[in-house]
Tab-separated table of C-alpha atoms in Angstrom:
chain	number	residue	atom	x	y	z
G	21	ASN	CA	-10.180	-42.664	2.708
G	22	ALA	CA	-10.688	-39.900	4.957
G	23	GLY	CA	-6.821	-40.316	6.018
G	24	VAL	CA	-5.869	-38.939	9.382
G	25	THR	CA	-8.869	-37.075	11.145
G	26	GLN	CA	-8.449	-34.907	14.517
G	27	THR	CA	-11.110	-33.285	16.529
G	28	PRO	CA	-11.854	-30.875	17.788
G	29	LYS	CA	-10.126	-28.156	15.604
G	30	PHE	CA	-10.066	-25.613	18.228
G	31	ARG	CA	-10.601	-25.626	22.023
G	32	ILE	CA	-10.109	-23.236	24.824
G	33	LEU	CA	-9.580	-24.622	28.356
G	34	LYS	CA	-9.094	-23.114	31.763
G	35	ILE	CA	-6.166	-24.060	33.956
G	36	GLY	CA	-6.682	-27.332	35.545
G	37	GLN	CA	-9.282	-28.671	33.220
G	38	SER	CA	-8.987	-32.021	31.539
G	39	MET	CA	-9.764	-33.083	27.702
G	40	THR	CA	-8.954	-35.493	25.097
G	41	LEU	CA	-7.794	-34.961	21.774
G	42	GLN	CA	-9.163	-37.599	19.523
G	43	CYS	CA	-6.840	-38.996	16.416
G	44	ALA	CA	-8.285	-41.830	13.924
G	45	GLN	CA	-6.699	-42.979	10.855
G	46	ASP	CA	-8.336	-45.542	8.184
G	47	MET	CA	-5.120	-46.323	6.340
G	48	ASN	CA	-4.548	-49.537	8.661
G	49	HIS	CA	-1.193	-47.950	9.886
G	50	ASN	CA	0.715	-49.524	12.571
G	51	TYR	CA	2.363	-46.550	13.842
G	52	MET	CA	0.983	-43.558	15.267
G	53	TYR	CA	2.398	-40.334	16.742
G	54	TRP	CA	1.265	-37.161	18.608
G	55	TYR	CA	3.268	-34.131	18.021
G	56	ARG	CA	2.967	-30.560	19.310
G	57	GLN	CA	4.139	-27.453	17.313
G	58	ASP	CA	4.835	-24.053	19.189
G	59	PRO	CA	5.982	-20.909	16.892
G	60	GLY	CA	9.619	-21.326	15.853
G	61	MET	CA	10.282	-24.391	17.646
G	62	GLY	CA	9.262	-27.112	15.081
G	63	LEU	CA	7.509	-30.525	16.020
G	64	LYS	CA	8.224	-31.941	19.327
G	65	LEU	CA	6.996	-35.515	19.670
G	66	ILE	CA	5.076	-36.124	22.793
G	67	TYR	CA	3.953	-39.838	22.521
G	68	TYR	CA	4.018	-42.574	19.917
G	69	SER	CA	2.588	-46.026	19.272
G	70	VAL	CA	3.833	-49.040	17.122
G	71	GLY	CA	0.841	-50.981	17.254
G	72	ALA	CA	-2.418	-51.550	19.580
G	73	GLY	CA	-1.702	-52.017	23.310
G	74	ILE	CA	1.686	-50.598	22.747
G	75	THR	CA	2.679	-46.905	23.173
G	76	ASP	CA	6.058	-45.070	24.230
G	77	LYS	CA	7.109	-41.634	25.513
G	78	GLY	CA	8.413	-39.137	23.038
G	79	GLU	CA	10.744	-35.787	23.774
G	80	VAL	CA	7.788	-34.103	25.968
G	81	PRO	CA	5.546	-36.371	27.492
G	82	ASN	CA	4.768	-34.552	30.871
G	83	GLY	CA	1.253	-33.758	31.471
G	84	TYR	CA	0.075	-36.166	28.733
G	85	ASN	CA	-1.307	-39.457	28.631
G	86	VAL	CA	-2.233	-41.851	25.585
G	87	SER	CA	-3.790	-45.122	24.851
G	88	ARG	CA	-4.031	-47.380	21.854
G	89	SER	CA	-6.861	-49.884	22.301
G	90	THR	CA	-7.555	-50.142	18.276
G	91	THR	CA	-5.290	-49.861	15.200
G	92	GLU	CA	-7.240	-46.884	14.015
G	93	ASP	CA	-7.359	-44.502	17.357
G	94	PHE	CA	-5.003	-42.846	19.362
G	95	PRO	CA	-6.167	-40.517	21.626
G	96	LEU	CA	-4.317	-37.596	23.658
G	97	ARG	CA	-5.299	-37.063	27.152
G	98	LEU	CA	-4.592	-33.863	29.090
G	99	GLU	CA	-5.422	-34.412	32.974
G	100	LEU	CA	-4.536	-31.051	34.441
G	101	ALA	CA	-4.433	-28.276	31.711
G	102	ALA	CA	-1.332	-25.785	32.041
G	103	PRO	CA	-0.715	-22.445	29.993
G	104	SER	CA	2.364	-24.110	28.979
G	105	GLN	CA	0.324	-26.790	27.038
G	106	THR	CA	-1.111	-24.110	24.681
G	107	SER	CA	-0.075	-25.212	21.343
G	108	VAL	CA	-1.023	-26.654	18.068
G	109	TYR	CA	-1.461	-30.549	18.401
G	110	PHE	CA	-0.926	-32.889	15.428
G	111	CYS	CA	-1.546	-36.399	15.286
G	112	ALA	CA	0.095	-38.467	12.298
G	113	SER	CA	0.580	-42.303	11.295
G	114	SER	CA	2.670	-44.311	9.095
G	115	TYR	CA	3.275	-47.919	8.067
G	116	GLY	CA	6.605	-47.812	9.726
G	117	THR	CA	8.533	-49.798	7.330
G	118	SER	CA	7.415	-51.619	3.727
G	119	GLY	CA	8.745	-53.146	0.603
G	120	SER	CA	9.959	-49.663	-0.368
G	121	GLY	CA	11.836	-49.000	2.836
G	122	VAL	CA	11.143	-46.356	5.758
G	123	ASP	CA	7.568	-44.776	5.121
G	124	GLU	CA	6.474	-40.995	5.435
G	125	GLN	CA	3.825	-39.939	7.994
G	126	PHE	CA	0.362	-38.794	7.449
G	127	PHE	CA	-0.510	-35.797	9.442
G	128	GLY	CA	-3.985	-34.732	10.510
G	129	PRO	CA	-5.195	-31.076	10.378
G	130	GLY	CA	-4.163	-30.374	13.823
G	131	THR	CA	-6.087	-29.297	17.158
G	132	ARG	CA	-5.316	-25.547	18.294
G	133	LEU	CA	-5.586	-25.749	22.087
G	134	THR	CA	-5.434	-22.425	24.493
G	135	VAL	CA	-5.138	-22.821	28.082
G	136	LEU	CA	-6.129	-19.749	29.916
T	1	ALA	CA	22.445	-35.715	20.540
T	2	GLN	CA	20.747	-36.542	17.334
T	3	SER	CA	19.394	-33.381	15.514
T	4	VAL	CA	18.329	-31.360	12.551
T	5	ALA	CA	19.265	-28.048	11.622
T	6	GLN	CA	17.470	-25.642	9.280
T	7	PRO	CA	19.799	-22.639	9.403
T	8	GLU	CA	17.307	-20.063	7.763
T	9	ASP	CA	14.260	-18.965	9.565
T	10	GLN	CA	13.209	-17.659	6.221
T	11	VAL	CA	14.103	-17.857	2.564
T	12	ASN	CA	12.787	-15.050	-0.017
T	13	VAL	CA	12.901	-15.710	-3.623
T	14	ALA	CA	11.380	-14.301	-6.881
T	15	GLU	CA	8.794	-16.424	-8.949
T	16	GLY	CA	10.643	-18.086	-11.481
T	17	ASN	CA	13.988	-18.337	-9.914
T	18	PRO	CA	15.532	-21.326	-8.292
T	19	LEU	CA	15.011	-21.870	-4.664
T	20	THR	CA	17.088	-23.918	-2.293
T	21	VAL	CA	15.955	-24.636	1.430
T	22	LYS	CA	18.797	-26.070	3.441
T	23	CYS	CA	18.981	-29.007	5.897
T	24	THR	CA	22.013	-30.456	7.886
T	25	TYR	CA	21.513	-33.428	10.407
T	26	SER	CA	23.573	-35.004	12.908
T	27	VAL	CA	22.481	-38.484	13.578
T	28	SER	CA	24.559	-41.832	14.178
T	29	GLY	CA	24.612	-44.167	11.383
T	30	ASN	CA	22.884	-44.108	8.014
T	31	PRO	CA	19.543	-41.807	8.450
T	32	TYR	CA	16.152	-41.746	6.432
T	33	LEU	CA	15.428	-38.224	5.547
T	34	PHE	CA	12.479	-36.435	4.645
T	35	TRP	CA	10.803	-33.177	3.449
T	36	TYR	CA	7.462	-31.972	4.133
T	37	VAL	CA	5.361	-28.679	3.399
T	38	GLN	CA	2.820	-26.932	5.747
T	39	TYR	CA	0.427	-24.336	4.504
T	40	PRO	CA	-1.149	-22.165	6.706
T	41	ASN	CA	-3.788	-24.013	9.430
T	42	ARG	CA	-3.151	-27.228	7.637
T	43	GLY	CA	-1.118	-30.386	8.697
T	44	LEU	CA	2.135	-31.385	7.151
T	45	GLN	CA	2.161	-32.966	3.640
T	46	PHE	CA	4.811	-35.136	2.551
T	47	LEU	CA	6.997	-34.068	-0.456
T	48	LEU	CA	9.836	-36.552	-0.915
T	49	LYS	CA	12.231	-38.920	1.235
T	50	TYR	CA	15.690	-40.334	0.776
T	51	ILE	CA	16.050	-43.849	1.976
T	52	THR	CA	18.912	-45.279	-0.388
T	53	GLY	CA	20.124	-45.217	-3.903
T	54	ASP	CA	20.375	-42.027	-5.933
T	55	ASN	CA	21.507	-39.106	-3.976
T	56	LEU	CA	19.089	-36.698	-6.043
T	57	VAL	CA	15.505	-37.443	-4.949
T	58	LYS	CA	12.394	-36.202	-6.855
T	59	GLY	CA	9.089	-35.616	-5.003
T	60	SER	CA	6.125	-33.929	-5.459
T	61	TYR	CA	4.951	-30.660	-7.245
T	62	GLY	CA	8.339	-30.333	-8.981
T	63	PHE	CA	10.618	-30.480	-5.704
T	64	GLU	CA	13.634	-32.524	-5.728
T	65	ALA	CA	16.565	-32.776	-2.641
T	66	GLU	CA	20.224	-33.842	-2.714
T	67	PHE	CA	21.704	-35.929	-0.071
T	68	ASN	CA	25.228	-35.054	0.395
T	69	LYS	CA	26.694	-37.613	3.147
T	70	SER	CA	30.160	-35.909	3.606
T	71	GLN	CA	28.376	-32.679	4.436
T	72	THR	CA	25.387	-34.526	6.276
T	73	SER	CA	23.066	-32.423	4.142
T	74	PHE	CA	19.794	-32.781	2.499
T	75	HIS	CA	18.787	-29.563	0.621
T	76	LEU	CA	15.295	-29.067	-0.895
T	77	LYS	CA	15.604	-27.445	-4.291
T	78	LYS	CA	13.026	-26.427	-7.312
T	79	PRO	CA	14.253	-25.064	-10.522
T	80	SER	CA	11.520	-22.406	-10.938
T	81	ALA	CA	9.526	-21.399	-7.957
T	82	LEU	CA	5.840	-20.248	-7.877
T	83	VAL	CA	4.169	-18.022	-5.550
T	84	SER	CA	1.964	-21.228	-4.822
T	85	ASP	CA	5.214	-22.691	-3.128
T	86	SER	CA	5.072	-19.989	-0.496
T	87	ALA	CA	4.616	-22.150	2.672
T	88	LEU	CA	6.438	-23.691	5.756
T	89	TYR	CA	8.879	-26.277	4.865
T	90	PHE	CA	10.236	-28.761	7.521
T	91	CYS	CA	13.072	-31.415	7.341
T	92	ALA	CA	12.944	-34.439	9.217
T	93	VAL	CA	15.425	-37.555	9.942
T	94	ARG	CA	14.515	-41.055	11.169
T	95	PRO	CA	17.875	-42.480	12.397
T	96	PHE	CA	18.538	-45.913	11.428
T	97	THR	CA	18.619	-47.495	14.662
T	98	SER	CA	17.157	-50.783	15.610
T	99	GLY	CA	13.958	-50.187	17.496
T	100	THR	CA	13.893	-46.373	16.740
T	101	TYR	CA	10.564	-45.276	15.409
T	102	LYS	CA	11.054	-41.599	16.195
T	103	TYR	CA	11.408	-38.999	13.536
T	104	ILE	CA	13.433	-35.837	14.196
T	105	PHE	CA	12.116	-32.394	12.796
T	106	GLY	CA	13.811	-29.149	11.978
T	107	THR	CA	12.487	-26.060	13.302
T	108	GLY	CA	11.101	-25.273	9.799
T	109	THR	CA	12.002	-22.548	6.906
T	110	ARG	CA	9.295	-20.336	5.703
T	111	LEU	CA	9.610	-19.903	2.025
T	112	LYS	CA	8.191	-16.696	0.374
T	113	VAL	CA	8.035	-16.557	-3.280
T	114	LEU	CA	7.528	-13.064	-4.740
T	115	ALA	CA	5.438	-12.399	-7.680
């Protein structure tokens, strides 16, 4: 299993440009999440999904959009990049709940985005 | 508001000494609690979790954590630290609320184990 994969690893955008951060998982997890990690701030939830076709906002959704057309993929779209979106972005997935209770999240390696 | 606090930005410990990384939480109801570790330029990796049962939870790489309901704490511990344990550690909580699928993360504690 590849686990959770993210592309690209690095990207530099100019203000106003758009891009899509790709995330895929091959563990058949229902739940998927997008976080951003800023220095000293921990992880902030941007959007999450509990299954194909179902998404919901997290703490910091402004400036982002998501879609979940398949169980495997959960892309994050930035429409008009701003310097405040400079961050490291992590995608994560989990079963949600299983016979053992609440399940842990599996994280991708991250995408480091700089907006200039 | 529901929150997780990691009161120490950095913890320094000598190799071979016991280590503790602190975490306290404020959520309604019974929480599900997690510890993750992040090595440089990597994603977070799961270490251990508390769902129910024994207050002392054992996890990967010799780590354990103690759930204390009265103090609303979930401190991470290891009896003998290794230099390779140096990393960024995150505490996370998922509130036990119907329909809630969100995890709340602390700001992280950088552990430095000195040879």
